[in-house]
Amino acid sequence: MTAINLAVWGDPIDHSRSPDLHAAAYAVLGLDWNYGRRQVGTANFAGAFEGLDASWRGLSLTMPLKELAFAAAVSRDRHAALTGAVNTLRFGADGPRGFNTDVGGLGRALRRQGIDGVGTARIVGAGATAASALVTLVDLGATQIEIAARTPQKAAALVALGDELEVKVSVRELAADAGSAMPEQVDVTIGTLPGGTVLAEPISAALAARGGALLDVGYSPWPSALATQWQAQGRAAASGISMLVEQALLQVRIFVAGDPAAELENEDAALKAMRAAVSLDEDAELTQG
């Protein structure tokens, strides 16, 4: 039997939990597939990609490769097309198809918090993940979204994306004195700042006071600086590890069935094994002060 190979690529990559998640799922599904990790950066992506043989079924892509994967895909799903980012490539006779499972993973993680619909929302940060967060919130019904960014100019593409999706997107600068101007109340906040980022206490306190429930895509260290402020005010805060697991499940669907919407046989057991692989239980996933 010909081996089937999969892997996650990125730089850095040693911290990735994807091999643990995928191995757990394929064991439950009875698939003897190889899923590894490889350090690949922008400079050597093309050479590594061209070196893949017919045993390769697909790739998971993390930073800084999502835009390069987008360009390498011969077709892209709606979420990838909207965000300009591909984190999953599924190989086939017609060439690699690109998907962005971060959007669906965020949506599934929010639903685990009991959030099935959103009216107003805030995204903290304007980096690459913010576009996926914005599309997620629109899919959940948001009509007004504020981008709170340290560099407001970086939010221009998000404002344009909001225009395309017919949702009002405003921008707030996370300046040192931002805590003196209390932000508007929102239903939910998605934190997209890099792990370890610490905002000035007046800023994070003001965001927490008017931020609704928090889903912070960061999970190491945990609780994040944002989550600590939410907890101090007795508000719900969820770790991004839940989003990581949920987006990986959608990748498993793609690698097995070719469609992120195609539920798998024995999927509940696979998801349970994936959550166990990263020691995720309900208490660790959702914390409240």
Short mmCIF file of C-alpha atoms in Angstrom, two decimals:
data_model
loop_
_atom_site.label_atom_id
_atom_site.label_comp_id
_atom_site.label_asym_id
_atom_site.label_seq_id
_atom_site.Cartn_x
_atom_site.Cartn_y
_atom_site.Cartn_z
CA MET A 1 0.00 0.00 0.00
CA THR A 2 1.33 3.42 -0.96
CA ALA A 3 2.03 5.67 2.02
CA ILE A 4 -0.09 8.79 2.38
CA ASN A 5 1.84 11.81 3.61
CA LEU A 6 0.64 15.04 5.19
CA ALA A 7 2.47 17.73 7.15
CA VAL A 8 2.31 21.19 8.62
CA TRP A 9 4.79 23.72 7.25
CA GLY A 10 5.81 27.04 8.76
CA ASP A 11 8.63 28.99 10.34
CA PRO A 12 8.94 28.56 13.28
CA ILE A 13 7.26 25.17 13.48
CA ASP A 14 8.61 23.25 16.50
CA HIS A 15 5.78 24.57 18.69
CA SER A 16 3.01 23.32 16.38
CA ARG A 17 0.40 21.04 17.95
CA SER A 18 -0.95 20.01 14.53
CA PRO A 19 0.89 16.65 14.42
CA ASP A 20 -0.65 15.69 17.78
CA LEU A 21 -4.13 16.73 16.66
CA HIS A 22 -4.04 15.00 13.28
CA ALA A 23 -2.42 11.82 14.59
CA ALA A 24 -5.17 11.52 17.19
CA ALA A 25 -7.90 11.94 14.58
CA TYR A 26 -6.47 9.49 12.05
CA ALA A 27 -5.95 6.84 14.75
CA VAL A 28 -9.66 6.99 15.63
CA LEU A 29 -10.64 7.01 11.95
CA GLY A 30 -8.50 3.94 11.26
CA LEU A 31 -6.23 5.71 8.79
CA ASP A 32 -2.54 4.81 8.77
CA TRP A 33 -1.42 8.19 7.48
CA ASN A 34 1.82 10.02 8.13
CA TYR A 35 1.46 13.60 9.41
CA GLY A 36 4.68 15.45 10.24
CA ARG A 37 6.08 18.92 10.54
CA ARG A 38 8.72 20.75 8.51
CA GLN A 39 10.34 24.12 8.93
CA VAL A 40 9.67 25.95 5.69
CA GLY A 41 9.95 29.71 5.25
CA THR A 42 9.12 32.03 2.40
CA ALA A 43 12.58 31.63 0.84
CA ASN A 44 12.42 27.84 0.44
CA PHE A 45 8.67 27.32 0.00
CA ALA A 46 8.80 27.01 -3.79
CA GLY A 47 11.60 24.43 -3.75
CA ALA A 48 9.98 22.38 -0.99
CA PHE A 49 6.62 22.49 -2.73
CA GLU A 50 8.04 21.37 -6.07
CA GLY A 51 9.78 18.48 -4.33
CA LEU A 52 6.56 16.80 -3.17
CA ASP A 53 5.77 13.48 -4.86
CA ALA A 54 2.51 11.62 -5.49
CA SER A 55 2.41 10.24 -1.93
CA TRP A 56 1.46 13.68 -0.61
CA ARG A 57 -2.24 14.23 0.02
CA GLY A 58 -2.05 17.76 1.40
CA LEU A 59 -0.47 20.35 3.63
CA SER A 60 -1.39 22.49 6.59
CA LEU A 61 0.21 25.93 6.40
CA THR A 62 0.98 28.35 9.18
CA MET A 63 2.82 31.65 9.25
CA PRO A 64 4.45 32.97 7.14
CA LEU A 65 3.19 30.77 4.31
CA LYS A 66 -0.54 31.42 4.04
CA GLU A 67 -0.24 33.98 1.26
CA LEU A 68 2.19 31.79 -0.70
CA ALA A 69 -0.20 28.86 -0.32
CA PHE A 70 -2.99 31.09 -1.59
CA ALA A 71 -0.96 31.79 -4.73
CA ALA A 72 -0.10 28.10 -5.17
CA ALA A 73 -3.74 26.96 -5.12
CA VAL A 74 -5.58 26.40 -8.40
CA SER A 75 -8.90 27.06 -6.65
CA ARG A 76 -9.90 28.56 -3.30
CA ASP A 77 -12.92 28.27 -1.06
CA ARG A 78 -14.98 31.35 -0.13
CA HIS A 79 -13.16 31.95 3.15
CA ALA A 80 -9.75 31.77 1.50
CA ALA A 81 -10.84 34.07 -1.31
CA LEU A 82 -12.16 36.69 1.12
CA THR A 83 -9.15 36.66 3.44
CA GLY A 84 -6.38 36.15 0.88
CA ALA A 85 -5.02 33.35 3.06
CA VAL A 86 -4.84 29.57 2.63
CA ASN A 87 -3.94 27.36 5.57
CA THR A 88 -4.86 24.05 3.93
CA LEU A 89 -3.90 22.62 0.54
CA ARG A 90 -5.58 19.42 -0.73
CA PHE A 91 -3.78 17.86 -3.67
CA GLY A 92 -5.64 16.26 -6.57
CA ALA A 93 -5.48 15.54 -10.27
CA ASP A 94 -6.40 19.13 -11.13
CA GLY A 95 -3.85 20.66 -8.77
CA PRO A 96 -3.90 21.88 -5.18
CA ARG A 97 -7.16 23.29 -3.84
CA GLY A 98 -6.89 25.96 -1.16
CA PHE A 99 -8.98 26.41 1.98
CA ASN A 100 -8.99 28.70 5.01
CA THR A 101 -10.23 26.66 7.97
CA ASP A 102 -9.34 29.39 10.47
CA VAL A 103 -12.68 31.08 9.76
CA GLY A 104 -14.74 27.97 10.41
CA GLY A 105 -12.56 27.07 13.39
CA LEU A 106 -13.18 30.45 14.99
CA GLY A 107 -16.91 30.13 14.41
CA ARG A 108 -17.05 26.65 15.95
CA ALA A 109 -14.99 27.83 18.94
CA LEU A 110 -17.36 30.76 19.53
CA ARG A 111 -20.34 28.41 19.40
CA ARG A 112 -18.67 26.31 22.09
CA GLN A 113 -18.85 29.47 24.20
CA GLY A 114 -22.58 29.55 23.55
CA ILE A 115 -22.29 32.36 21.00
CA ASP A 116 -24.50 31.49 18.04
CA GLY A 117 -25.12 35.04 16.84
CA VAL A 118 -23.35 38.39 17.06
CA GLY A 119 -24.63 41.92 16.57
CA THR A 120 -21.61 44.05 17.49
CA ALA A 121 -18.02 42.92 17.91
CA ARG A 122 -14.44 44.05 18.39
CA ILE A 123 -11.24 42.59 16.97
CA VAL A 124 -8.08 43.41 18.90
CA GLY A 125 -5.19 43.51 16.45
CA ALA A 126 -4.99 44.06 12.69
CA GLY A 127 -2.59 41.30 11.63
CA ALA A 128 -3.18 38.31 9.37
CA THR A 129 -5.62 36.52 11.67
CA ALA A 130 -7.85 39.60 11.94
CA ALA A 131 -9.24 39.05 8.43
CA SER A 132 -10.37 35.54 9.37
CA ALA A 133 -11.89 36.92 12.57
CA LEU A 134 -13.81 39.56 10.62
CA VAL A 135 -15.26 37.03 8.16
CA THR A 136 -16.20 34.76 11.07
CA LEU A 137 -18.07 37.57 12.82
CA VAL A 138 -19.93 38.52 9.64
CA ASP A 139 -20.90 34.86 9.14
CA LEU A 140 -22.34 34.98 12.68
CA GLY A 141 -24.44 38.02 11.81
CA ALA A 142 -22.34 40.96 13.02
CA THR A 143 -23.41 44.31 11.59
CA GLN A 144 -20.83 46.53 13.33
CA ILE A 145 -17.21 45.58 13.97
CA GLU A 146 -14.50 47.70 15.54
CA ILE A 147 -10.82 47.04 14.89
CA ALA A 148 -8.66 48.04 17.87
CA ALA A 149 -5.12 48.30 16.51
CA ARG A 150 -1.78 49.64 17.68
CA THR A 151 -1.13 50.77 14.11
CA PRO A 152 -4.48 51.89 12.65
CA GLN A 153 -3.04 52.15 9.14
CA LYS A 154 -2.73 48.36 9.06
CA ALA A 155 -6.51 48.09 9.38
CA ALA A 156 -7.20 49.66 5.98
CA ALA A 157 -7.54 46.27 4.29
CA LEU A 158 -10.00 45.18 6.98
CA VAL A 159 -12.15 48.25 6.40
CA ALA A 160 -12.14 47.42 2.67
CA LEU A 161 -13.11 43.83 3.44
CA GLY A 162 -15.96 45.13 5.57
CA ASP A 163 -17.17 47.21 2.64
CA GLU A 164 -17.10 44.10 0.45
CA LEU A 165 -19.12 42.18 3.02
CA GLU A 166 -21.49 45.12 3.59
CA VAL A 167 -20.70 45.47 7.29
CA LYS A 168 -19.67 48.64 9.08
CA VAL A 169 -16.02 48.47 10.20
CA SER A 170 -14.48 51.23 12.32
CA VAL A 171 -10.95 51.55 13.67
CA ARG A 172 -9.75 52.47 17.17
CA GLU A 173 -6.12 53.20 17.96
CA LEU A 174 -4.66 51.34 20.92
CA ALA A 175 -2.71 54.37 22.10
CA ALA A 176 -1.17 54.74 25.55
CA ASP A 177 -4.02 56.99 26.71
CA ALA A 178 -6.79 54.99 25.00
CA GLY A 179 -8.16 53.89 28.34
CA SER A 180 -9.40 57.41 29.00
CA ALA A 181 -11.88 57.12 26.11
CA MET A 182 -14.18 54.23 26.99
CA PRO A 183 -14.93 52.10 23.91
CA GLU A 184 -18.45 51.20 22.87
CA GLN A 185 -20.05 48.08 24.35
CA VAL A 186 -19.89 45.03 22.06
CA ASP A 187 -21.25 41.50 22.26
CA VAL A 188 -17.97 39.69 21.71
CA THR A 189 -14.24 40.38 21.35
CA ILE A 190 -11.75 38.32 19.36
CA GLY A 191 -8.12 38.88 20.33
CA THR A 192 -5.66 38.33 17.48
CA LEU A 193 -2.48 39.79 18.95
CA PRO A 194 0.66 37.60 18.91
CA GLY A 195 1.11 35.40 21.97
CA GLY A 196 2.80 37.20 24.83
CA THR A 197 1.67 40.68 23.77
CA VAL A 198 0.86 42.89 26.76
CA LEU A 199 -1.19 46.06 26.36
CA ALA A 200 -1.05 48.91 28.85
CA GLU A 201 -3.38 48.15 31.77
CA PRO A 202 -5.77 51.10 31.16
CA ILE A 203 -6.25 49.89 27.57
CA SER A 204 -6.91 46.24 28.38
CA ALA A 205 -9.14 47.18 31.33
CA ALA A 206 -11.28 49.43 29.12
CA LEU A 207 -11.54 46.76 26.42
CA ALA A 208 -12.61 44.17 28.98
CA ALA A 209 -15.18 46.47 30.57
CA ARG A 210 -17.04 46.89 27.27
CA GLY A 211 -15.92 43.78 25.42
CA GLY A 212 -18.52 41.09 26.04
CA ALA A 213 -17.18 37.52 25.91
CA LEU A 214 -13.56 37.07 24.81
CA LEU A 215 -12.06 34.51 22.46
CA ASP A 216 -8.31 35.07 22.33
CA VAL A 217 -6.66 33.15 19.49
CA GLY A 218 -3.49 33.01 21.59
CA TYR A 219 -3.09 30.05 23.92
CA SER A 220 0.55 30.18 25.01
CA PRO A 221 1.03 31.56 27.56
CA TRP A 222 -2.43 31.16 29.04
CA PRO A 223 -4.18 33.04 30.42
CA SER A 224 -3.07 35.73 28.01
CA ALA A 225 -2.73 39.33 29.15
CA LEU A 226 -6.15 40.10 27.65
CA ALA A 227 -7.77 37.06 29.25
CA THR A 228 -6.30 38.01 32.63
CA GLN A 229 -8.06 41.36 32.44
CA TRP A 230 -11.34 39.73 31.42
CA GLN A 231 -11.08 37.32 34.33
CA ALA A 232 -10.28 40.11 36.77
CA GLN A 233 -13.61 41.69 35.83
CA GLY A 234 -15.51 38.40 36.12
CA ARG A 235 -16.02 38.02 32.39
CA ALA A 236 -15.81 34.89 30.24
CA ALA A 237 -12.59 34.31 28.32
CA ALA A 238 -11.76 31.35 26.07
CA SER A 239 -8.37 30.20 24.86
CA GLY A 240 -7.45 29.89 21.20
CA ILE A 241 -6.61 26.22 21.73
CA SER A 242 -10.28 25.50 21.08
CA MET A 243 -10.08 27.33 17.74
CA LEU A 244 -6.89 25.38 16.94
CA VAL A 245 -8.65 22.06 17.49
CA GLU A 246 -11.78 23.04 15.57
CA GLN A 247 -9.89 24.31 12.52
CA ALA A 248 -7.80 21.12 12.55
CA LEU A 249 -10.99 19.04 12.48
CA LEU A 250 -12.04 20.91 9.35
CA GLN A 251 -8.63 20.14 7.85
CA VAL A 252 -9.14 16.46 8.63
CA ARG A 253 -12.47 16.61 6.78
CA ILE A 254 -10.67 18.16 3.80
CA PHE A 255 -7.88 15.58 3.75
CA VAL A 256 -10.31 12.66 4.15
CA ALA A 257 -13.36 13.77 2.16
CA GLY A 258 -12.20 16.85 0.24
CA ASP A 259 -14.81 19.12 1.81
CA PRO A 260 -14.69 21.06 5.11
CA ALA A 261 -18.47 20.74 5.39
CA ALA A 262 -18.52 16.94 5.05
CA GLU A 263 -19.00 15.38 8.49
CA LEU A 264 -17.02 12.18 8.94
CA GLU A 265 -18.11 8.81 10.25
CA ASN A 266 -17.08 8.58 13.91
CA GLU A 267 -16.27 12.31 13.91
CA ASP A 268 -17.40 12.88 17.49
CA ALA A 269 -14.90 10.32 18.72
CA ALA A 270 -12.17 11.83 16.55
CA LEU A 271 -12.85 15.29 17.94
CA LYS A 272 -12.81 13.96 21.48
CA ALA A 273 -9.41 12.36 20.84
CA MET A 274 -8.09 15.60 19.33
CA ARG A 275 -9.18 17.58 22.37
CA ALA A 276 -7.55 15.02 24.66
CA ALA A 277 -4.32 15.24 22.64
CA VAL A 278 -3.89 18.86 23.70
CA SER A 279 -5.34 18.31 27.18
CA LEU A 280 -8.38 20.42 26.39
CA ASP A 281 -11.38 20.01 28.63
CA GLU A 282 -14.29 22.33 29.35
CA ASP A 283 -12.62 23.89 32.38
CA ALA A 284 -9.40 24.62 30.51
CA GLU A 285 -11.25 25.92 27.46
CA LEU A 286 -13.49 28.45 29.15
CA THR A 287 -12.39 30.40 32.19
CA GLN A 288 -14.26 33.02 34.12
CA GLY A 289 -13.18 35.30 36.95
#
